[in-house]
Amino acid sequence: MIQKKQLSLLNRADEACDLLRSHINDQHVVRIISHNDADGLTSAGIFANAISKAGGRFHVTILPRLRDSNVKELNKSRYKLFVFSDMGSGNLESISKLKGDVIIADHHQVPGDSDPEIQSDNKEIIHVNPHIYDIDGTKDVSGSGLSYLSVHELGYYELAPLALVGAYGDMQFKNGPTGINKLILDEATEHNVMRIEEDLKLAYANTQPLKKSITYTYTPPISGLSGNSLETEEFLDENGINKNETLDRITTDEYETLKDKLVEINPDIYGEVYKINNIRSELTNIEEYSNLLNSCGKNKEYTAALSIQLGRYEQFDYAQNLLAKYASTMQDGVEWIKREGSIQEQNIQYIYTEDKQQKQVAAAVSSIGIELGLLPDKPILSLMRMDNLIKVSSRTTDEMVERGVNLDVIMNQASANFNGSGGGHNIAAGATIPYNQMDNFIHLVDEMVDYQLNHN
Ligand code: C5P
Ligand code: C5P
Ligand code: ZN
C-alpha cells in the first residue's frame, strides 16, 4: 500500500522527470552535481544511466560537500538544467539564483530558516525531498532513492538496485528496507532485477576469504569475532571451516555449521539479503557494491565509480584493489578504537586524529565502536584536522534520537557559533569549524546534547 504522503513525493518526483525529459529532448547537456559517498555516487549513476539510455548527454561533478561558492561557480557555465543529488537542500538560496532549470533530489534536512518550496519567475526548480512530505529521510529513502524516483517515469527498472545500493551505503537498512526503500525493493523484485534470499549477512561474502569476511562484519555485530582477526581464525579452525575460502564457495556442511555457530552468537546474522540479478558476482551483494563505490569515493576515483555503474569495467580490478585496502583501513580503525577508546565529556564523547588513513574511516568506526560495545552509547564526534580547520563528523544511535538528540540541529547551530557550517540528519551530521575553536565547540555540543535530552 502506498501512503498518501508517499504519493505526494512520487508526484513531485514525476514533475522532476518531466522536466528532465524535456531537456533531454531539447538535446541539452544535463549538469549533474552529486556527493562523494556511495549514496551520492549511485545518485549520479542513476541520473547518468537514465539520461544516456534516453539518448541524452550529461556532465557529472562529484563533491565532498556543496558550498554556496560551488553553486555560484556553476552560474558561469551555460547549462540549461542542473541536477543536484544527495545534496542541495541546504543551499536553496544560492540555487534559486542559478540561471537554468533545477532538479534537487536530496534527503537531507532542509535548514529551519529556508522555505523548501522555492520558486523562481523565470525557471523551474523541482525540489524532491522527503522532509517536505513528513517522510523520514534518514531511514525511508536516500539520495539515490529520490534520484531513482526522479527518473522513474522513463521506466528503467534495472536502475532500482543502484537506489538500494545507495540507501545501504547510508545505513538505511539496519532493520531491513522500510518506506520508499521498500517500495523500490518490491518493484525491483517484481521486475526480476533483484531477489531476496535468506543468507548469512557477512561482509564481502563473495570477494574476501571467510577469515576476513567475518572479521570485517560489524553490522550486525558478531560478538567476539567482529573486528577480531585472530579470534575469527581460531573460531573457523575449531569448527573445521575453510577460513581461506569465500562464503559462496564453502561446502554445504561447512555452511550449515557456520550458520548454526554464528546464529548462536547473534540471531540477526542470518536473514534477508538483497541481491542483484544478472550482474558480475563481485557486485551481486548490495553491501559489497556499496563498499566498492565508497572506497572509490574516499580515493577520489569518481570516474571509476561512475563507469562501473554504467557497465564499463576497465577500472574494475583497480577499484577492487581500493576496496581491499579500504576494508583493511577500516579494520585498522577498529583496532585504533579498541586500543585508545574515546575521550569522555558529560553527555558526549569524541575521537581526534590527524592521520590520513584514520580520517578516511573515523566517522564509520565511531559508529562501529558503539555498535560493538567498545564505546559507550553517547553521541560521538570524530574530529579530523585539516590545516587550520577541523572537519567534524557526529554520529548517534536510534535510542538517543528517540530520547531527543538531533545532530543536524546541533551541528548546524554549534558550528554557526564559531563561523563554521554544518548540518545533516538527526542521527548523523557533520560540520567544519576553525581549529582554534575546537575545545569551545566540543563544550557547546556537550551542553546542547544535555539541553536536547532534558527539554524534549
Ligand atoms: O550525506 P549522506 O546523507 O549521504 O550521509 C548519511 C550519513 O549518515 C552516512 O555517513 C551514514 O553512514 C550515516 N548514518 C549513520 N547511521 C544511521 C544512518 C545514517 O551513521 N542510522
Ligand atoms: O561528513 P559526515 O559523513 O559526517 O556527514 C554526515 C551527514 O551530514 C551527511 O549526510 C552529510 O552530507 C551531512 N553534512 C551536511 N553539512 C555539512 C556536513 C555534513 O549536510 N556541513
Ligand atoms: Zn545520502
Short mmCIF file of C-alpha atoms and ligand atoms in Angstrom, two decimals:
data_model
loop_
_atom_site.label_atom_id
_atom_site.label_comp_id
_atom_site.label_asym_id
_atom_site.label_seq_id
_atom_site.Cartn_x
_atom_site.Cartn_y
_atom_site.Cartn_z
CA MET A 1 0.00 0.00 0.00
CA ILE A 2 1.32 3.40 -0.95
CA GLN A 3 0.60 6.08 1.64
CA LYS A 4 -0.81 9.47 0.70
CA LYS A 5 2.35 11.33 1.69
CA GLN A 6 4.42 8.88 -0.33
CA LEU A 7 2.20 9.52 -3.31
CA SER A 8 2.79 13.26 -2.95
CA LEU A 9 6.54 12.65 -3.04
CA LEU A 10 6.20 10.36 -6.08
CA ASN A 11 4.16 13.05 -7.86
CA ARG A 12 6.82 15.63 -7.12
CA ALA A 13 9.46 13.25 -8.49
CA ASP A 14 7.37 12.75 -11.65
CA GLU A 15 7.42 16.52 -12.18
CA ALA A 16 11.20 16.29 -11.99
CA CYS A 17 11.17 13.51 -14.56
CA ASP A 18 9.02 15.57 -16.94
CA LEU A 19 11.47 18.42 -16.67
CA LEU A 20 14.41 16.08 -17.24
CA ARG A 21 12.74 14.55 -20.28
CA SER A 22 12.05 17.91 -21.90
CA HIS A 23 15.72 18.91 -21.56
CA ILE A 24 16.85 15.56 -22.97
CA ASN A 25 14.50 16.07 -25.91
CA ASP A 26 15.97 19.55 -26.46
CA GLN A 27 19.45 17.93 -26.57
CA HIS A 28 20.69 19.91 -23.59
CA VAL A 29 23.70 18.53 -21.73
CA VAL A 30 22.45 17.91 -18.17
CA ARG A 31 24.78 19.14 -15.43
CA ILE A 32 24.77 16.67 -12.51
CA ILE A 33 26.31 17.60 -9.16
CA SER A 34 26.44 14.90 -6.50
CA HIS A 35 28.03 13.73 -3.28
CA ASN A 36 31.20 11.60 -2.99
CA ASP A 37 29.84 8.69 -0.92
CA ALA A 38 28.06 5.55 -2.11
CA ASP A 39 24.67 7.26 -1.91
CA GLY A 40 25.84 10.29 -3.88
CA LEU A 41 27.73 8.19 -6.42
CA THR A 42 24.71 5.95 -7.09
CA SER A 43 22.50 9.07 -7.30
CA ALA A 44 24.76 10.39 -10.05
CA GLY A 45 24.95 6.91 -11.59
CA ILE A 46 21.16 6.65 -11.77
CA PHE A 47 20.75 10.02 -13.49
CA ALA A 48 23.69 9.33 -15.82
CA ASN A 49 22.34 5.91 -16.80
CA ALA A 50 18.81 7.18 -17.33
CA ILE A 51 19.92 10.13 -19.42
CA SER A 52 22.16 8.07 -21.64
CA LYS A 53 19.54 5.33 -22.05
CA ALA A 54 17.09 8.06 -23.13
CA GLY A 55 19.60 9.26 -25.72
CA GLY A 56 20.74 12.37 -23.83
CA ARG A 57 24.06 13.70 -22.61
CA PHE A 58 25.33 14.64 -19.15
CA HIS A 59 28.29 16.11 -17.32
CA VAL A 60 28.91 14.95 -13.74
CA THR A 61 30.80 16.66 -10.92
CA ILE A 62 31.27 14.87 -7.61
CA LEU A 63 31.89 16.97 -4.49
CA PRO A 64 32.63 16.13 -0.85
CA ARG A 65 30.34 18.98 0.18
CA LEU A 66 28.23 21.57 -1.64
CA ARG A 67 29.17 25.14 -0.80
CA ASP A 68 27.37 28.26 -1.95
CA SER A 69 30.61 29.15 -3.75
CA ASN A 70 30.31 25.92 -5.80
CA VAL A 71 26.80 26.92 -6.80
CA LYS A 72 27.91 30.45 -7.75
CA GLU A 73 30.66 28.94 -9.89
CA LEU A 74 28.03 26.99 -11.83
CA ASN A 75 26.42 30.24 -12.96
CA LYS A 76 29.47 30.88 -15.12
CA SER A 77 28.51 27.95 -17.32
CA ARG A 78 25.59 27.91 -19.72
CA TYR A 79 23.81 24.68 -18.82
CA LYS A 80 20.04 24.68 -19.12
CA LEU A 81 19.38 22.03 -16.46
CA PHE A 82 21.22 21.42 -13.19
CA VAL A 83 20.62 18.28 -11.15
CA PHE A 84 21.72 18.24 -7.51
CA SER A 85 21.53 14.81 -5.94
CA ASP A 86 22.19 13.78 -2.33
CA MET A 87 22.89 17.50 -1.77
CA GLY A 88 21.31 20.86 -2.48
CA SER A 89 18.57 21.13 0.15
CA GLY A 90 20.97 23.05 2.36
CA ASN A 91 21.76 25.59 -0.37
CA LEU A 92 18.32 26.59 -1.62
CA GLU A 93 19.02 30.31 -1.53
CA SER A 94 22.07 30.16 -3.80
CA ILE A 95 20.50 27.51 -6.04
CA SER A 96 17.49 29.79 -6.61
CA LYS A 97 19.89 32.25 -8.26
CA LEU A 98 21.08 29.79 -10.91
CA LYS A 99 20.24 30.72 -14.49
CA GLY A 100 19.00 27.29 -15.62
CA ASP A 101 16.23 24.94 -14.51
CA VAL A 102 16.97 22.82 -11.44
CA ILE A 103 16.13 19.40 -10.02
CA ILE A 104 17.13 18.75 -6.39
CA ALA A 105 16.89 15.10 -5.27
CA ASP A 106 18.07 15.26 -1.68
CA HIS A 107 17.19 13.59 1.62
CA HIS A 108 18.98 15.98 3.97
CA GLN A 109 17.01 18.07 6.40
CA VAL A 110 16.06 21.48 4.99
CA PRO A 111 17.54 24.15 7.32
CA GLY A 112 14.85 25.67 9.54
CA ASP A 113 15.25 29.18 8.13
CA SER A 114 14.68 28.30 4.47
CA ASP A 115 11.45 27.62 2.58
CA PRO A 116 11.60 24.21 0.88
CA GLU A 117 9.09 25.31 -1.75
CA ILE A 118 11.46 27.59 -3.60
CA GLN A 119 10.01 29.47 -6.53
CA SER A 120 11.51 31.41 -9.36
CA ASP A 121 9.79 33.55 -12.03
CA ASN A 122 11.96 32.63 -14.96
CA LYS A 123 12.79 28.96 -14.45
CA GLU A 124 11.61 25.71 -12.93
CA ILE A 125 13.02 24.42 -9.64
CA ILE A 126 11.75 21.00 -8.61
CA HIS A 127 12.69 20.11 -5.05
CA VAL A 128 12.31 16.38 -4.38
CA ASN A 129 12.87 15.99 -0.62
CA PRO A 130 11.06 13.57 1.73
CA HIS A 131 11.05 16.01 4.66
CA ILE A 132 8.65 18.27 2.74
CA TYR A 133 6.09 15.44 2.99
CA ASP A 134 6.93 14.38 6.51
CA ILE A 135 8.74 11.26 5.28
CA ASP A 136 11.84 10.13 7.19
CA GLY A 137 14.87 10.91 5.03
CA THR A 138 17.21 9.11 7.41
CA LYS A 139 15.62 5.66 7.14
CA ASP A 140 12.96 5.53 4.45
CA VAL A 141 14.71 6.97 1.40
CA SER A 142 18.17 8.18 0.45
CA GLY A 143 19.53 10.46 -2.27
CA SER A 144 19.76 7.52 -4.66
CA GLY A 145 16.15 6.51 -3.99
CA LEU A 146 14.99 10.07 -4.75
CA SER A 147 17.12 10.06 -7.89
CA TYR A 148 15.51 6.80 -8.95
CA LEU A 149 12.04 8.26 -8.34
CA SER A 150 13.04 11.30 -10.40
CA VAL A 151 13.76 9.14 -13.47
CA HIS A 152 11.06 6.59 -12.71
CA GLU A 153 8.64 7.58 -15.48
CA LEU A 154 11.30 6.67 -18.05
CA GLY A 155 10.77 3.05 -16.99
CA TYR A 156 14.34 1.84 -16.40
CA TYR A 157 13.64 -0.64 -13.60
CA GLU A 158 17.15 -2.04 -13.95
CA LEU A 159 18.34 1.08 -12.10
CA ALA A 160 16.38 0.18 -8.94
CA PRO A 161 19.31 -1.84 -7.49
CA LEU A 162 21.51 1.28 -7.55
CA ALA A 163 18.88 3.07 -5.46
CA LEU A 164 19.18 0.33 -2.84
CA VAL A 165 22.98 0.24 -3.01
CA GLY A 166 22.97 3.95 -2.13
CA ALA A 167 20.45 3.53 0.68
CA TYR A 168 22.51 0.69 2.10
CA GLY A 169 25.60 2.90 1.96
CA ASP A 170 23.77 5.50 4.05
CA MET A 171 23.00 2.77 6.61
CA GLN A 172 19.26 2.88 5.99
CA PHE A 173 18.84 -0.92 6.11
CA LYS A 174 19.68 -1.59 9.74
CA ASN A 175 16.21 -3.06 10.21
CA GLY A 176 15.64 -4.01 6.59
CA PRO A 177 14.30 -1.64 3.95
CA THR A 178 11.32 0.49 5.03
CA GLY A 179 9.10 3.15 3.45
CA ILE A 180 10.11 4.26 -0.03
CA ASN A 181 13.13 1.92 0.08
CA LYS A 182 10.71 -0.99 0.49
CA LEU A 183 8.58 0.22 -2.43
CA ILE A 184 11.69 0.32 -4.62
CA LEU A 185 12.78 -3.15 -3.48
CA ASP A 186 9.32 -4.55 -4.24
CA GLU A 187 9.45 -3.04 -7.71
CA ALA A 188 12.94 -4.46 -8.27
CA THR A 189 11.88 -7.99 -7.34
CA GLU A 190 8.68 -7.75 -9.41
CA HIS A 191 10.74 -6.81 -12.44
CA ASN A 192 13.26 -9.52 -11.65
CA VAL A 193 16.23 -7.21 -11.37
CA MET A 194 16.73 -8.19 -7.72
CA ARG A 195 15.99 -11.16 -5.50
CA ILE A 196 15.61 -11.62 -1.75
CA GLU A 197 17.43 -14.58 -0.22
CA GLU A 198 17.84 -15.97 3.26
CA ASP A 199 21.57 -15.99 3.91
CA LEU A 200 24.30 -15.10 6.36
CA LYS A 201 24.75 -11.33 6.40
CA LEU A 202 28.52 -11.36 6.13
CA ALA A 203 30.54 -8.50 4.68
CA TYR A 204 32.42 -9.15 1.42
CA ALA A 205 30.83 -12.61 1.18
CA ASN A 206 31.72 -13.02 -2.50
CA THR A 207 35.18 -11.48 -2.54
CA GLN A 208 37.05 -11.97 0.73
CA PRO A 209 38.05 -15.24 2.44
CA LEU A 210 35.92 -16.08 5.48
CA LYS A 211 38.66 -15.17 7.96
CA LYS A 212 38.43 -11.58 6.69
CA SER A 213 34.76 -11.59 5.78
CA ILE A 214 33.74 -12.42 9.37
CA THR A 215 36.29 -10.06 10.95
CA TYR A 216 35.01 -7.24 8.71
CA THR A 217 31.33 -7.83 9.58
CA TYR A 218 30.49 -5.08 12.03
CA THR A 219 26.74 -4.79 11.46
CA PRO A 220 25.13 -6.86 12.74
CA PRO A 221 27.97 -7.33 15.24
CA ILE A 222 29.26 -10.84 15.89
CA SER A 223 30.40 -10.59 19.47
CA GLY A 224 33.99 -11.77 19.93
CA LEU A 225 34.61 -12.12 16.17
CA SER A 226 33.73 -8.77 14.56
CA GLY A 227 36.93 -6.76 14.43
CA ASN A 228 38.98 -9.65 15.87
CA SER A 229 41.03 -11.41 13.21
CA LEU A 230 42.86 -13.87 15.49
CA GLU A 231 39.70 -14.99 17.26
CA THR A 232 37.94 -15.35 13.90
CA GLU A 233 40.67 -17.63 12.54
CA GLU A 234 40.59 -19.75 15.69
CA PHE A 235 36.81 -19.99 15.51
CA LEU A 236 36.91 -21.19 11.90
CA ASP A 237 39.70 -23.69 12.59
CA GLU A 238 37.93 -25.12 15.65
CA ASN A 239 34.77 -25.66 13.66
CA GLY A 240 36.52 -27.23 10.68
CA ILE A 241 35.57 -24.47 8.25
CA ASN A 242 37.95 -23.46 5.49
CA LYS A 243 38.99 -19.97 6.53
CA ASN A 244 40.64 -19.18 3.20
CA GLU A 245 37.52 -19.69 1.09
CA THR A 246 34.76 -17.17 0.40
CA LEU A 247 31.28 -17.75 1.88
CA ASP A 248 29.78 -18.58 -1.52
CA ARG A 249 32.39 -21.33 -2.10
CA ILE A 250 32.45 -23.39 1.12
CA THR A 251 30.72 -26.79 1.24
CA THR A 252 27.10 -27.15 2.33
CA ASP A 253 28.23 -28.87 5.55
CA GLU A 254 30.63 -26.06 6.33
CA TYR A 255 27.89 -23.52 5.60
CA GLU A 256 25.41 -25.21 7.94
CA THR A 257 27.97 -25.42 10.77
CA LEU A 258 28.93 -21.80 10.28
CA LYS A 259 25.31 -20.70 10.23
CA ASP A 260 24.48 -22.59 13.46
CA LYS A 261 27.52 -21.25 15.30
CA LEU A 262 27.03 -17.63 14.19
CA VAL A 263 23.30 -17.63 14.89
CA GLU A 264 24.12 -18.80 18.42
CA ILE A 265 26.20 -15.63 18.84
CA ASN A 266 23.76 -13.25 17.15
CA PRO A 267 20.48 -14.42 15.58
CA ASP A 268 20.36 -11.26 13.43
CA ILE A 269 23.32 -12.53 11.43
CA TYR A 270 21.02 -14.77 9.37
CA GLY A 271 18.13 -13.30 7.45
CA GLU A 272 17.03 -11.50 4.31
CA VAL A 273 19.75 -10.28 2.00
CA TYR A 274 19.07 -8.31 -1.16
CA LYS A 275 20.88 -9.42 -4.27
CA ILE A 276 21.15 -8.01 -7.76
CA ASN A 277 20.36 -10.30 -10.72
CA ASN A 278 22.37 -10.51 -13.92
CA ILE A 279 25.47 -8.73 -12.74
CA ARG A 280 29.06 -9.85 -12.14
CA SER A 281 29.41 -11.83 -8.92
CA GLU A 282 31.50 -9.16 -7.13
CA LEU A 283 28.57 -6.75 -7.45
CA THR A 284 25.73 -9.14 -6.59
CA ASN A 285 25.53 -8.12 -2.93
CA ILE A 286 24.36 -4.55 -2.47
CA GLU A 287 26.60 -4.27 0.58
CA GLU A 288 29.70 -5.14 -1.43
CA TYR A 289 28.69 -2.87 -4.29
CA SER A 290 28.17 -0.01 -1.89
CA ASN A 291 31.54 -0.55 -0.19
CA LEU A 292 33.22 -0.64 -3.59
CA LEU A 293 31.73 2.74 -4.53
CA ASN A 294 32.56 4.17 -1.11
CA SER A 295 36.19 3.13 -1.47
CA CYS A 296 36.33 4.78 -4.92
CA GLY A 297 34.82 7.91 -3.41
CA LYS A 298 37.29 8.03 -0.50
CA ASN A 299 40.12 7.84 -3.05
CA LYS A 300 38.55 10.46 -5.35
CA GLU A 301 38.27 7.88 -8.13
CA TYR A 302 34.90 9.16 -9.30
CA THR A 303 35.32 8.11 -12.93
CA ALA A 304 35.86 4.51 -11.84
CA ALA A 305 32.75 4.67 -9.64
CA LEU A 306 30.60 6.02 -12.45
CA SER A 307 31.91 3.84 -15.26
CA ILE A 308 31.30 0.66 -13.23
CA GLN A 309 27.69 1.74 -12.75
CA LEU A 310 27.43 2.39 -16.47
CA GLY A 311 28.53 -1.21 -17.05
CA ARG A 312 32.08 -0.46 -18.17
CA TYR A 313 34.66 -2.45 -16.28
CA GLU A 314 38.08 -1.15 -17.48
CA GLN A 315 38.84 0.13 -13.97
CA PHE A 316 37.15 -2.70 -12.13
CA ASP A 317 40.28 -4.50 -10.90
CA TYR A 318 41.74 -1.23 -9.79
CA ALA A 319 38.54 -0.45 -7.85
CA GLN A 320 38.63 -3.92 -6.26
CA ASN A 321 42.13 -3.16 -5.00
CA LEU A 322 40.93 0.10 -3.49
CA LEU A 323 38.14 -1.83 -1.80
CA ALA A 324 40.51 -4.37 -0.26
CA LYS A 325 42.66 -1.53 1.08
CA TYR A 326 39.60 0.32 2.37
CA ALA A 327 38.41 -2.80 4.22
CA SER A 328 41.75 -3.20 5.95
CA THR A 329 41.95 0.53 6.75
CA MET A 330 38.54 0.17 8.39
CA GLN A 331 39.80 -2.79 10.42
CA ASP A 332 42.88 -0.74 11.45
CA GLY A 333 40.41 1.93 12.54
CA VAL A 334 38.54 -0.56 14.71
CA GLU A 335 41.89 -1.62 16.25
CA TRP A 336 42.59 2.06 16.94
CA ILE A 337 39.29 2.40 18.83
CA LYS A 338 39.91 -0.84 20.74
CA ARG A 339 43.35 0.43 21.73
CA GLU A 340 42.57 4.04 22.57
CA GLY A 341 38.83 4.32 23.12
CA SER A 342 37.28 7.77 23.08
CA ILE A 343 37.59 10.87 25.26
CA GLN A 344 34.62 11.38 27.56
CA GLU A 345 32.68 14.57 28.19
CA GLN A 346 29.49 14.69 30.27
CA ASN A 347 27.00 13.89 27.53
CA ILE A 348 29.17 13.18 24.53
CA GLN A 349 32.46 11.52 23.60
CA TYR A 350 35.00 12.28 20.88
CA ILE A 351 37.96 10.94 18.96
CA TYR A 352 40.60 13.12 17.32
CA THR A 353 43.01 12.36 14.51
CA GLU A 354 45.48 13.98 12.11
CA ASP A 355 46.32 10.69 10.39
CA LYS A 356 45.29 10.43 6.73
CA GLN A 357 44.12 6.80 6.88
CA GLN A 358 42.26 7.25 10.15
CA LYS A 359 40.45 10.30 8.75
CA GLN A 360 39.06 8.11 5.94
CA VAL A 361 37.28 5.84 8.39
CA ALA A 362 36.91 7.83 11.64
CA ALA A 363 33.19 8.52 11.30
CA ALA A 364 32.39 4.94 10.35
CA VAL A 365 34.48 3.39 13.13
CA SER A 366 32.98 5.77 15.68
CA SER A 367 29.58 4.19 14.92
CA ILE A 368 31.03 0.69 14.80
CA GLY A 369 32.75 1.29 18.17
CA ILE A 370 29.37 1.99 19.79
CA GLU A 371 27.71 -0.89 17.94
CA LEU A 372 30.38 -3.36 19.07
CA GLY A 373 30.12 -2.08 22.65
CA LEU A 374 33.71 -0.80 22.64
CA LEU A 375 32.40 2.70 23.34
CA PRO A 376 29.50 3.97 25.49
CA ASP A 377 26.20 4.87 23.85
CA LYS A 378 26.66 8.63 23.85
CA PRO A 379 26.73 10.89 20.78
CA ILE A 380 30.24 10.80 19.33
CA LEU A 381 32.26 13.42 17.48
CA SER A 382 35.10 12.48 15.15
CA LEU A 383 37.41 15.47 14.91
CA MET A 384 39.74 15.47 11.92
CA ARG A 385 42.32 18.15 11.48
CA MET A 386 42.71 19.72 8.02
CA ASP A 387 45.34 22.50 8.40
CA ASN A 388 43.55 25.37 10.17
CA LEU A 389 40.18 23.67 10.10
CA ILE A 390 38.53 20.79 11.88
CA LYS A 391 36.21 18.54 9.94
CA VAL A 392 33.65 17.17 12.36
CA SER A 393 31.53 14.07 11.92
CA SER A 394 28.90 13.33 14.53
CA ARG A 395 27.04 10.06 14.95
CA THR A 396 24.48 8.67 17.38
CA THR A 397 22.03 5.79 17.78
CA ASP A 398 18.28 5.28 17.32
CA GLU A 399 17.92 5.17 21.12
CA MET A 400 19.49 8.62 21.52
CA VAL A 401 17.39 10.06 18.69
CA GLU A 402 14.30 8.71 20.44
CA ARG A 403 15.43 10.45 23.60
CA GLY A 404 15.55 13.75 21.73
CA VAL A 405 19.04 14.09 20.27
CA ASN A 406 19.12 15.78 16.86
CA LEU A 407 22.64 16.11 15.49
CA ASP A 408 21.51 18.03 12.41
CA VAL A 409 20.32 20.89 14.61
CA ILE A 410 23.40 20.72 16.84
CA MET A 411 25.98 20.67 14.04
CA ASN A 412 24.14 23.48 12.28
CA GLN A 413 23.82 25.76 15.31
CA ALA A 414 27.05 24.95 17.13
CA SER A 415 29.20 25.45 14.02
CA ALA A 416 27.43 28.73 13.22
CA ASN A 417 28.57 29.99 16.63
CA PHE A 418 32.18 29.65 15.54
CA ASN A 419 31.91 30.86 11.96
CA GLY A 420 31.63 27.32 10.67
CA SER A 421 28.91 25.46 8.81
CA GLY A 422 27.20 22.16 9.34
CA GLY A 423 24.10 20.00 9.17
CA GLY A 424 22.85 16.61 8.02
CA HIS A 425 20.44 14.16 9.66
CA ASN A 426 19.27 13.69 13.25
CA ILE A 427 21.38 10.52 13.62
CA ALA A 428 24.44 11.60 11.59
CA ALA A 429 25.61 15.09 10.76
CA GLY A 430 28.81 16.96 10.02
CA ALA A 431 30.42 20.37 10.32
CA THR A 432 33.56 22.34 9.60
CA ILE A 433 34.95 24.73 12.23
CA PRO A 434 38.19 26.69 12.80
CA TYR A 435 40.87 24.60 14.50
CA ASN A 436 41.37 27.12 17.30
CA GLN A 437 37.70 26.82 18.31
CA MET A 438 37.74 23.05 18.73
CA ASP A 439 37.58 22.95 22.53
CA ASN A 440 34.85 25.57 22.68
CA PHE A 441 32.92 23.66 20.04
CA ILE A 442 33.14 20.39 21.98
CA HIS A 443 31.82 22.08 25.12
CA LEU A 444 28.98 23.75 23.29
CA VAL A 445 27.94 20.47 21.68
CA ASP A 446 28.08 18.79 25.08
CA GLU A 447 25.74 21.44 26.50
CA MET A 448 23.40 21.24 23.54
CA VAL A 449 23.04 17.47 23.88
CA ASP A 450 22.29 17.98 27.57
CA TYR A 451 19.62 20.50 26.62
CA GLN A 452 18.04 18.25 24.00
CA LEU A 453 17.94 15.29 26.40
CA ASN A 454 16.28 17.34 29.12
CA HIS A 455 13.89 19.53 27.13
CA ASN A 456 12.15 17.03 24.91
O1 C5P B 1 25.45 12.56 3.09
P1 C5P B 1 24.60 11.46 3.43
O2 C5P B 1 23.22 11.73 3.72
O3 C5P B 1 24.64 10.64 2.18
O4 C5P B 1 25.21 10.51 4.52
C1 C5P B 1 24.45 9.95 5.55
C2 C5P B 1 25.42 9.54 6.61
O5 C5P B 1 24.73 9.14 7.77
C3 C5P B 1 26.27 8.34 6.22
O6 C5P B 1 27.60 8.63 6.54
C4 C5P B 1 25.75 7.21 7.09
O7 C5P B 1 26.74 6.29 7.40
C5 C5P B 1 25.26 7.96 8.31
N1 C5P B 1 24.22 7.21 9.07
C6 C5P B 1 24.55 6.63 10.28
N2 C5P B 1 23.61 5.91 10.98
C7 C5P B 1 22.36 5.77 10.50
C8 C5P B 1 22.01 6.37 9.28
C9 C5P B 1 22.97 7.09 8.59
O8 C5P B 1 25.69 6.74 10.71
N3 C5P B 1 21.48 5.06 11.17
O1 C5P B 2 30.67 14.26 6.82
P1 C5P B 2 29.80 13.30 7.51
O2 C5P B 2 29.83 11.93 6.91
O3 C5P B 2 29.98 13.26 8.97
O4 C5P B 2 28.34 13.82 7.27
C1 C5P B 2 27.21 13.24 7.90
C2 C5P B 2 25.96 13.76 7.23
O5 C5P B 2 25.86 15.18 7.39
C3 C5P B 2 25.96 13.52 5.73
O6 C5P B 2 24.65 13.30 5.38
C4 C5P B 2 26.46 14.84 5.19
O7 C5P B 2 26.03 15.05 3.87
C5 C5P B 2 25.82 15.83 6.15
N1 C5P B 2 26.55 17.11 6.24
C6 C5P B 2 25.92 18.30 5.90
N2 C5P B 2 26.57 19.51 6.01
C7 C5P B 2 27.83 19.56 6.47
C8 C5P B 2 28.49 18.37 6.84
C9 C5P B 2 27.82 17.15 6.71
O8 C5P B 2 24.76 18.27 5.48
N3 C5P B 2 28.44 20.75 6.56
ZN ZN B 3 22.77 10.38 1.33
#
